[in-house]
PDB file of N, CA, C and O in Angstrom:
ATOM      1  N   UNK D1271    -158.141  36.888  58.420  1.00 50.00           N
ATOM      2  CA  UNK D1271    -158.932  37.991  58.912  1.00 50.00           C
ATOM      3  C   UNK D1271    -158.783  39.224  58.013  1.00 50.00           C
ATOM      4  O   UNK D1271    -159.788  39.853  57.682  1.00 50.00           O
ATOM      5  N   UNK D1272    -157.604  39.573  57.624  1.00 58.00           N
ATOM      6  CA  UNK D1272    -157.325  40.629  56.978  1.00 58.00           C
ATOM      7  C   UNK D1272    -158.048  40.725  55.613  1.00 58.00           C
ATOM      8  O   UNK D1272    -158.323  41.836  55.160  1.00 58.00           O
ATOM      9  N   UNK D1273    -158.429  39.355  54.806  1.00 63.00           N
ATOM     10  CA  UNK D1273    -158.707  39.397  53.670  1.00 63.00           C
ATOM     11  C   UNK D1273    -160.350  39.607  53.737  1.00 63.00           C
ATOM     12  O   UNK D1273    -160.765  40.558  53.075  1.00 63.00           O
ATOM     13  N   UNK D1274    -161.131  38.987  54.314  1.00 75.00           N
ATOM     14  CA  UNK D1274    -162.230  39.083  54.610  1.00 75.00           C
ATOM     15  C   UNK D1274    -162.746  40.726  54.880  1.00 75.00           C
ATOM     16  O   UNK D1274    -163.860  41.073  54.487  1.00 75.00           O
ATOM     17  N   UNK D1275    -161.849  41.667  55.567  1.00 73.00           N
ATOM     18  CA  UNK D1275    -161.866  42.745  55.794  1.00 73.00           C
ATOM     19  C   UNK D1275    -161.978  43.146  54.814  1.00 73.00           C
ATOM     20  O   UNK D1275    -163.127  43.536  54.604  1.00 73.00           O
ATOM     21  N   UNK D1276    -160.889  43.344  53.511  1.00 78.00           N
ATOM     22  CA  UNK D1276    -160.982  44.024  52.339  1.00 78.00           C
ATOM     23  C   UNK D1276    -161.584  43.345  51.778  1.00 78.00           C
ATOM     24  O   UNK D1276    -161.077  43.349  50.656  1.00 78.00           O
ATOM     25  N   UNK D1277    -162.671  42.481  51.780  1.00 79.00           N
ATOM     26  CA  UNK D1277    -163.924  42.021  50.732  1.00 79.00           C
ATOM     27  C   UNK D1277    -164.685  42.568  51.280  1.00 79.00           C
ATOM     28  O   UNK D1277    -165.537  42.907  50.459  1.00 79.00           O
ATOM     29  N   UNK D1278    -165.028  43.017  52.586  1.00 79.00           N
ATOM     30  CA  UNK D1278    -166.361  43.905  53.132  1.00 79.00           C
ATOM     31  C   UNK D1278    -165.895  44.847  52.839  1.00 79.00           C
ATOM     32  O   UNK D1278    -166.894  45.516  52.577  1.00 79.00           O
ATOM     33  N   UNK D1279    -164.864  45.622  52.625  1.00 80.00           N
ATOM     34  CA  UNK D1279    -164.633  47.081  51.481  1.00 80.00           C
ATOM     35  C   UNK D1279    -164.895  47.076  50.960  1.00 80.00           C
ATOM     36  O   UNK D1279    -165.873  47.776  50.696  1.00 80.00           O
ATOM     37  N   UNK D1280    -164.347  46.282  50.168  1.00 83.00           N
ATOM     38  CA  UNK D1280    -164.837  46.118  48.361  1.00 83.00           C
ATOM     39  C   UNK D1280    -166.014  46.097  48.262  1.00 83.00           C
ATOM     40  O   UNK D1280    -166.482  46.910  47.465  1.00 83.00           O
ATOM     41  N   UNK D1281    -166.895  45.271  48.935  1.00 83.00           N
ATOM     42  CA  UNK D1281    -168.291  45.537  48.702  1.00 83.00           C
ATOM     43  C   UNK D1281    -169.047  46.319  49.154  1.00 83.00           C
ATOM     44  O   UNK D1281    -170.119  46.460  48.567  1.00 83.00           O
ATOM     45  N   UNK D1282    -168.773  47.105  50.347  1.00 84.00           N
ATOM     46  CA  UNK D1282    -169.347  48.341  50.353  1.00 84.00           C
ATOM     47  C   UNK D1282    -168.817  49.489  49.516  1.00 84.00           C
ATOM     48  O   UNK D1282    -169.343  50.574  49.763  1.00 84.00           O
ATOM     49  N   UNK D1283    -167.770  49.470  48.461  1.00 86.00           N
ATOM     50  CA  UNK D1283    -167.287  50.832  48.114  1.00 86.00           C
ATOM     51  C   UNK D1283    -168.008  50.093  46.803  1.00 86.00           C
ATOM     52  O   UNK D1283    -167.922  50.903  45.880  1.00 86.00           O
ATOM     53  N   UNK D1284    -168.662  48.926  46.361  1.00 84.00           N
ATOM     54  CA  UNK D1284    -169.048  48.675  44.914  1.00 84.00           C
ATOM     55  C   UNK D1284    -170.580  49.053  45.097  1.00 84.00           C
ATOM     56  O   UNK D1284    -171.087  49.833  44.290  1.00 84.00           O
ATOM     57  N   UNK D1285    -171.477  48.416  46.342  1.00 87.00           N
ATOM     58  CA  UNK D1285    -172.860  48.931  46.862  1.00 87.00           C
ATOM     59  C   UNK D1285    -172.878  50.092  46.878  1.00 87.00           C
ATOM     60  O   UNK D1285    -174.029  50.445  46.622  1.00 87.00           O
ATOM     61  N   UNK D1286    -171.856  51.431  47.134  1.00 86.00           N
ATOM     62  CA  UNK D1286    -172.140  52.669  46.877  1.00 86.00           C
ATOM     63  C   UNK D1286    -171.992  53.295  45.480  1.00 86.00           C
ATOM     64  O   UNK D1286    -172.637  54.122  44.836  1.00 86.00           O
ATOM     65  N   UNK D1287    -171.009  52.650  45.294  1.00 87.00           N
ATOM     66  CA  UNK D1287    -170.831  53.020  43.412  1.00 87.00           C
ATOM     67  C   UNK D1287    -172.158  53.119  42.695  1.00 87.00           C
ATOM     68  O   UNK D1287    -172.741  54.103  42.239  1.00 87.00           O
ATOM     69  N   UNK D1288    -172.600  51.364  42.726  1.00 87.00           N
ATOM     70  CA  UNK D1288    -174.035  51.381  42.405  1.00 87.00           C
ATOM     71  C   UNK D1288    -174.866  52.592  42.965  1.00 87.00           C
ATOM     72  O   UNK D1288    -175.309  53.487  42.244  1.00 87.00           O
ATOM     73  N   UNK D1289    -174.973  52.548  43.855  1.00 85.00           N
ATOM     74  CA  UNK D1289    -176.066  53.486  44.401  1.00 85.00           C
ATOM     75  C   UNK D1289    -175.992  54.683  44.113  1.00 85.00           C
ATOM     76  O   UNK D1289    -177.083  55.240  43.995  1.00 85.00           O
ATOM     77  N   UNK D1290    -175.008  55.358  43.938  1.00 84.00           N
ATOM     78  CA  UNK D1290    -174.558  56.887  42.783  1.00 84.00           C
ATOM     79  C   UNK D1290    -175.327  56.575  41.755  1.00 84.00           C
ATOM     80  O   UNK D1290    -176.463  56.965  41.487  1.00 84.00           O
ATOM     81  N   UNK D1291    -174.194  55.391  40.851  1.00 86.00           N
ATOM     82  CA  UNK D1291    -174.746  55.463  39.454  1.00 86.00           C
ATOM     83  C   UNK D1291    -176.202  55.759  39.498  1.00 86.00           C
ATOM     84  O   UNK D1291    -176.758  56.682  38.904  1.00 86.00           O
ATOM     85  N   UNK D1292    -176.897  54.645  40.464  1.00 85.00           N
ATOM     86  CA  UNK D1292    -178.738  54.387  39.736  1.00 85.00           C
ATOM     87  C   UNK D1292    -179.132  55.826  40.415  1.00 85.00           C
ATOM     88  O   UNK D1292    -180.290  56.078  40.081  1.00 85.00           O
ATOM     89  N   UNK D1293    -178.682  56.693  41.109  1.00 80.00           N
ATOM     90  CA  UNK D1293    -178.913  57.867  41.793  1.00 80.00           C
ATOM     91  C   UNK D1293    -179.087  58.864  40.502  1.00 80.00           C
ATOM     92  O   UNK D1293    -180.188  59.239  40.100  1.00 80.00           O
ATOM     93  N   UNK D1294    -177.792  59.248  39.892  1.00 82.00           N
ATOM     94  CA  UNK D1294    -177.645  60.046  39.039  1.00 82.00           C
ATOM     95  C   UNK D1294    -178.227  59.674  37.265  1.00 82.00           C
ATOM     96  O   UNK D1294    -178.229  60.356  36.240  1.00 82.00           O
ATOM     97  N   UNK D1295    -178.589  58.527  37.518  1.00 79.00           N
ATOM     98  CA  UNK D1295    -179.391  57.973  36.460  1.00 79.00           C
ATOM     99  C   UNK D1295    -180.827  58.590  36.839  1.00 79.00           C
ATOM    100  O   UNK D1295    -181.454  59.308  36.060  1.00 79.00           O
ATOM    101  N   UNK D1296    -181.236  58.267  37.998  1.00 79.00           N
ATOM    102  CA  UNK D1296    -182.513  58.604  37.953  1.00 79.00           C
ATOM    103  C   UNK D1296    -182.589  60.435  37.555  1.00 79.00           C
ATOM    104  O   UNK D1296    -183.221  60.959  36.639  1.00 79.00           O
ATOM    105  N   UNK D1297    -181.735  61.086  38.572  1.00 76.00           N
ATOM    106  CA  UNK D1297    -182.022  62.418  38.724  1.00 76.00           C
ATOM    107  C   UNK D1297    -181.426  62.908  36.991  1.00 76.00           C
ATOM    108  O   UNK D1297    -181.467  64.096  36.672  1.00 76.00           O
ATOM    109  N   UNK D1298    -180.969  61.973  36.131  1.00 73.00           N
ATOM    110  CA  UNK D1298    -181.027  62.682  34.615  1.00 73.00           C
ATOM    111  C   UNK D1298    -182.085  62.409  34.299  1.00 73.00           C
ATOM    112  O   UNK D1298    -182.732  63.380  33.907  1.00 73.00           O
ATOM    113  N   UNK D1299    -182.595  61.469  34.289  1.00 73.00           N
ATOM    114  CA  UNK D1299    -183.875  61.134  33.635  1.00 73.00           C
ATOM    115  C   UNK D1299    -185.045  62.060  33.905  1.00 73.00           C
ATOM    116  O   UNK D1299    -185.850  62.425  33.048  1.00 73.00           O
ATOM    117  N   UNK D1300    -185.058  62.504  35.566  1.00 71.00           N
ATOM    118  CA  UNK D1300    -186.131  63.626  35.654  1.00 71.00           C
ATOM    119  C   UNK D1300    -185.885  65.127  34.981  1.00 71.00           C
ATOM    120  O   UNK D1300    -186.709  65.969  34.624  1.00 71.00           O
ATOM    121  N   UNK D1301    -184.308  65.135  34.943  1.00 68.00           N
ATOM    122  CA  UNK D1301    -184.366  66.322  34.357  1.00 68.00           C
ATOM    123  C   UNK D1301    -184.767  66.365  32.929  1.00 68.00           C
ATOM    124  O   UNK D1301    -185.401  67.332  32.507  1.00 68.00           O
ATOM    125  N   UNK D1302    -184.332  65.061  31.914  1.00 69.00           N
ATOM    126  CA  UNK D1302    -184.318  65.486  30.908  1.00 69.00           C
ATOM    127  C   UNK D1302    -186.285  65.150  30.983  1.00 69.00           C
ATOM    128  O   UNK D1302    -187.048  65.826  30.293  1.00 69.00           O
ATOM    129  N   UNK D1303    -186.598  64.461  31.563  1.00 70.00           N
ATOM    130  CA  UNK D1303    -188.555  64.714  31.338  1.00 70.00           C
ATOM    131  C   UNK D1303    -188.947  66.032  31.669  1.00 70.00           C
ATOM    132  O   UNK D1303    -189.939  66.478  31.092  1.00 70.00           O
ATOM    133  N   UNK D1304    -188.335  66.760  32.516  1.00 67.00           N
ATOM    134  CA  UNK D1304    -188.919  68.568  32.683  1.00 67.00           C
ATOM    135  C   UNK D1304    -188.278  69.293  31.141  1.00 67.00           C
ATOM    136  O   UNK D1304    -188.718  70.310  30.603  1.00 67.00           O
ATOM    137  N   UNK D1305    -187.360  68.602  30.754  1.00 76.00           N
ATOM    138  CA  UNK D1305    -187.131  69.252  29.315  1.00 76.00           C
ATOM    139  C   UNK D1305    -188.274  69.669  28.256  1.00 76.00           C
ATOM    140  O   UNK D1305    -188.880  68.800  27.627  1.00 76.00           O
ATOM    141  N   UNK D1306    -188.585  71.296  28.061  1.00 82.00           N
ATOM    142  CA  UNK D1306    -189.524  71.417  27.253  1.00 82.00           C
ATOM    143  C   UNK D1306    -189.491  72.705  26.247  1.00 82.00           C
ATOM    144  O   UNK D1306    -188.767  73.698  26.328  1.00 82.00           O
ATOM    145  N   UNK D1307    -190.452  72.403  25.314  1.00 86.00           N
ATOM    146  CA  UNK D1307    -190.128  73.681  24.138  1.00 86.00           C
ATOM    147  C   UNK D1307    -190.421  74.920  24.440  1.00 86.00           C
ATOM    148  O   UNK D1307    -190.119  75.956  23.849  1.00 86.00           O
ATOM    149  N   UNK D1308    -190.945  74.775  25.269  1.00 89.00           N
ATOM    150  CA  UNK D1308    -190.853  76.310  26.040  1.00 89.00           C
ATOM    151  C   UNK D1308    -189.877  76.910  26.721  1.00 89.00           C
ATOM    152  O   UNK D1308    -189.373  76.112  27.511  1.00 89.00           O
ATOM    153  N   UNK D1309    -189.226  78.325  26.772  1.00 89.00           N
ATOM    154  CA  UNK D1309    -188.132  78.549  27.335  1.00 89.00           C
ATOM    155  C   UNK D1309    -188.789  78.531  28.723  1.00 89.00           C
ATOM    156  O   UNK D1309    -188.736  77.544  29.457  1.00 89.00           O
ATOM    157  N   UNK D1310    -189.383  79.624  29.026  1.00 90.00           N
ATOM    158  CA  UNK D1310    -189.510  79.845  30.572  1.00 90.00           C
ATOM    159  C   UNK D1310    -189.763  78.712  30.876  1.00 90.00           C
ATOM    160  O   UNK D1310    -188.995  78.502  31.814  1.00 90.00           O
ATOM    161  N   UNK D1311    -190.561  77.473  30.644  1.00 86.00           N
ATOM    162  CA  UNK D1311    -190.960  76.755  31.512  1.00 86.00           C
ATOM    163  C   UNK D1311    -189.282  75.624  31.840  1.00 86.00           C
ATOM    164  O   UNK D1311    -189.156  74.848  32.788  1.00 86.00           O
ATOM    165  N   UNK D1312    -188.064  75.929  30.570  1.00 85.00           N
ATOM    166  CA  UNK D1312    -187.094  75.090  30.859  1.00 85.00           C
ATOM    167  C   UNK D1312    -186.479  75.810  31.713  1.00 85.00           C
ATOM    168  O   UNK D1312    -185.755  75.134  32.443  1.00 85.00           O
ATOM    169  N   UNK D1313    -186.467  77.192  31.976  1.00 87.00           N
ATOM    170  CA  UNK D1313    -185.386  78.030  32.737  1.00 87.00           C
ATOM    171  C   UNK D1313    -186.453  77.664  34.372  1.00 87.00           C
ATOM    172  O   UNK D1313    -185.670  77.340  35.265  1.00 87.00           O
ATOM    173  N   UNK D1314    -187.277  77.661  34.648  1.00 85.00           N
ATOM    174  CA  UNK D1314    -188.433  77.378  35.678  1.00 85.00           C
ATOM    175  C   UNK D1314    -187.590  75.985  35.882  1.00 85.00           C
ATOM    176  O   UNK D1314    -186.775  76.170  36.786  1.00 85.00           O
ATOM    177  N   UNK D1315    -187.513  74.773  35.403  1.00 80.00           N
ATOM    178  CA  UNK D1315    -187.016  73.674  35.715  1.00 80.00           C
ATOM    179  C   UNK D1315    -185.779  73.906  35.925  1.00 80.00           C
ATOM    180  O   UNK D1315    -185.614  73.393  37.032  1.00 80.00           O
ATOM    181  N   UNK D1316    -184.578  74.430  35.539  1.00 82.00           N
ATOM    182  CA  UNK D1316    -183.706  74.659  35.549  1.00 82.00           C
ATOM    183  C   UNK D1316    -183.331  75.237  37.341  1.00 82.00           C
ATOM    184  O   UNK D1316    -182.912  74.619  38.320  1.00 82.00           O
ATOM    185  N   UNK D1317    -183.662  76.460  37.164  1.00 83.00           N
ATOM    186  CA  UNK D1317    -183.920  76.770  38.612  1.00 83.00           C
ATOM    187  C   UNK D1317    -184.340  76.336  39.804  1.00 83.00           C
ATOM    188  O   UNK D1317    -183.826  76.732  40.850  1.00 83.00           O
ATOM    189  N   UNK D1318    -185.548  75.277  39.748  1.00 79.00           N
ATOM    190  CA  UNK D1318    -185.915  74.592  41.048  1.00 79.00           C
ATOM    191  C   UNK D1318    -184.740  73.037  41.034  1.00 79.00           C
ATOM    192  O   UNK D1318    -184.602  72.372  42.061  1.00 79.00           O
ATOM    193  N   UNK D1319    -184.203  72.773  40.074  1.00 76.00           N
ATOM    194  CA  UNK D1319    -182.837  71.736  40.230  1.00 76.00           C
ATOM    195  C   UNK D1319    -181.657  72.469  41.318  1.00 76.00           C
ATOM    196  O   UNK D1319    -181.274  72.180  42.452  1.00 76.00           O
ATOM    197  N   UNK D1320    -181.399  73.279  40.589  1.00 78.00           N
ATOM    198  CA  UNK D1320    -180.596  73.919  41.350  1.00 78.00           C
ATOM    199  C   UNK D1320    -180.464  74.940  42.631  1.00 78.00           C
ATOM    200  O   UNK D1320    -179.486  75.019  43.375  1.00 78.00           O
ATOM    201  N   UNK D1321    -181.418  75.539  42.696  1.00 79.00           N
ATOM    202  CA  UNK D1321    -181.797  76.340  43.433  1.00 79.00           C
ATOM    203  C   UNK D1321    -181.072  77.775  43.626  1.00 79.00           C
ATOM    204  O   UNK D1321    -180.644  78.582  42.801  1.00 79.00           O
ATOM    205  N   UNK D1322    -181.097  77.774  44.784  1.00 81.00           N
ATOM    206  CA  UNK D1322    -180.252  79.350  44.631  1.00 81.00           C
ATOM    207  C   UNK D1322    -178.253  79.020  44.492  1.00 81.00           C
ATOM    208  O   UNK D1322    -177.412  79.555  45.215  1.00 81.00           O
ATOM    209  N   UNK D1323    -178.042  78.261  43.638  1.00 80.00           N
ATOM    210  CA  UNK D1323    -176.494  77.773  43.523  1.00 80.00           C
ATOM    211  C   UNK D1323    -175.870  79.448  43.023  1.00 80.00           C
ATOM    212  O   UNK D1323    -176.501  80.308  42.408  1.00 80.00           O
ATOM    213  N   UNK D1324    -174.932  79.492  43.358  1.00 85.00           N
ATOM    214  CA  UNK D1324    -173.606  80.534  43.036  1.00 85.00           C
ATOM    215  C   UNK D1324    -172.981  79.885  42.252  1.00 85.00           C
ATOM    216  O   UNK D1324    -171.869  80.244  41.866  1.00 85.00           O
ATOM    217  N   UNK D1325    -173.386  79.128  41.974  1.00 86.00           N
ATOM    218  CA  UNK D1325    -172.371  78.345  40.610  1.00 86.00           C
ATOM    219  C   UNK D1325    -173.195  78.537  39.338  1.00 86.00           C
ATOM    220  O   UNK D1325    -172.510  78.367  38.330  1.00 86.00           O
ATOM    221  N   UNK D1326    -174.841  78.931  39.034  1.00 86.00           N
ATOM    222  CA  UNK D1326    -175.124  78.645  37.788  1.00 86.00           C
ATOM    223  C   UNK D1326    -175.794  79.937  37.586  1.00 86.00           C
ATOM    224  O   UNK D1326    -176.821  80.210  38.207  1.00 86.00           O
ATOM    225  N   UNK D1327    -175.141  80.917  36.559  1.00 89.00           N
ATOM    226  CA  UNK D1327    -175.792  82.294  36.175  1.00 89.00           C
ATOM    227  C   UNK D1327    -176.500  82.217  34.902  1.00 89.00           C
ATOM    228  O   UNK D1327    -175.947  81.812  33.880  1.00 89.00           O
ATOM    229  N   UNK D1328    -178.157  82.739  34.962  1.00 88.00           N
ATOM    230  CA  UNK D1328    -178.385  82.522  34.070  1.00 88.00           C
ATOM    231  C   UNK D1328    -178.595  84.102  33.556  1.00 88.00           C
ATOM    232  O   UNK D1328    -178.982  85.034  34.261  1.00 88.00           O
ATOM    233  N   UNK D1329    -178.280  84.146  32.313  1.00 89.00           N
ATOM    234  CA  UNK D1329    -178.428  86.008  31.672  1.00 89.00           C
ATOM    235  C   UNK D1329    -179.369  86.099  30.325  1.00 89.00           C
ATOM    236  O   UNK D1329    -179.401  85.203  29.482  1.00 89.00           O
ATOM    237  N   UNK D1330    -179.940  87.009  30.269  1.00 87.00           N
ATOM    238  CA  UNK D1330    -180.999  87.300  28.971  1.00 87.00           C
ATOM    239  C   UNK D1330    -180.231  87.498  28.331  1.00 87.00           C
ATOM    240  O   UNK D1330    -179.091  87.241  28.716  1.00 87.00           O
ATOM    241  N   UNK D1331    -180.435  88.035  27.073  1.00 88.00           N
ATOM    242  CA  UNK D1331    -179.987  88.784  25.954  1.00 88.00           C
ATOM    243  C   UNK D1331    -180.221  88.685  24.740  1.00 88.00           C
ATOM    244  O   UNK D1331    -180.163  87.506  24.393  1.00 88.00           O
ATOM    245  N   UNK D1332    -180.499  89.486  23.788  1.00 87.00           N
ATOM    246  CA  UNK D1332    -181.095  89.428  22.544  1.00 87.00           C
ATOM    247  C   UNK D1332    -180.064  89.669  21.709  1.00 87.00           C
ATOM    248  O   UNK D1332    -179.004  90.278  21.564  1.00 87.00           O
ATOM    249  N   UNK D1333    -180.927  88.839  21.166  1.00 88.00           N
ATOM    250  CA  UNK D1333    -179.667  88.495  19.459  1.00 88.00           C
ATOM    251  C   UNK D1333    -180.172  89.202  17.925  1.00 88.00           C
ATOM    252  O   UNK D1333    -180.943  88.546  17.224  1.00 88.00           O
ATOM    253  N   UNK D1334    -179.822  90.192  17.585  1.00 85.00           N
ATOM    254  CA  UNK D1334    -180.603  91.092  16.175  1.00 85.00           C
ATOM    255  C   UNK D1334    -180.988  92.310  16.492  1.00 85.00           C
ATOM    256  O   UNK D1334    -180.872  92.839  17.597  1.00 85.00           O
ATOM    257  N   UNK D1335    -181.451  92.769  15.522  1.00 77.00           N
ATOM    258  CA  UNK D1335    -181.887  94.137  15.833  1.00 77.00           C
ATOM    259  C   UNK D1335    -182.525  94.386  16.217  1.00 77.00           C
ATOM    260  O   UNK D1335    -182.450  95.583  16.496  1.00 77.00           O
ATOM    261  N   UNK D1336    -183.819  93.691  16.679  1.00 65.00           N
ATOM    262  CA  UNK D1336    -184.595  94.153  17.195  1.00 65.00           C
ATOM    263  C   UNK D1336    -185.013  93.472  18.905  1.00 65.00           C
ATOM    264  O   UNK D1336    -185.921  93.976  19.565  1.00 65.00           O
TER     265      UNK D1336
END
């Protein structure tokens, strides 16, 4: 009985593994397709990923003299 138990673990903690991985596979793949040569439109993608997070600051700033 006991062993049978930890094979229905094992396979539910490997069915979730999977299901992350192909999870976070997919959600790179959409990000890197919103990837574009335009800034605003990458900082626009950038922002609706994340949303209003306290974890990701984004700041302007210019580089040169002018």
């Amino acid at each position: 009985m006991k062993r049978s138990f930890r094979k229905a673990i094992r396979a539910k903690k490997f069915r979730k593994q999977k299901f992350l991985k192909e999870w976070e596979d997919k959600k790179a793949n959409e990000i890197i397709q919103k990837i574009s040569s335009d800034l605003e439109e990458n900082l626009t993608a950038i922002r609706s990923i994340f949303g209003e997070s306290d974890d990701l600051i984004i700041r302007r700033f210019m580089i040169g003299a002018n």
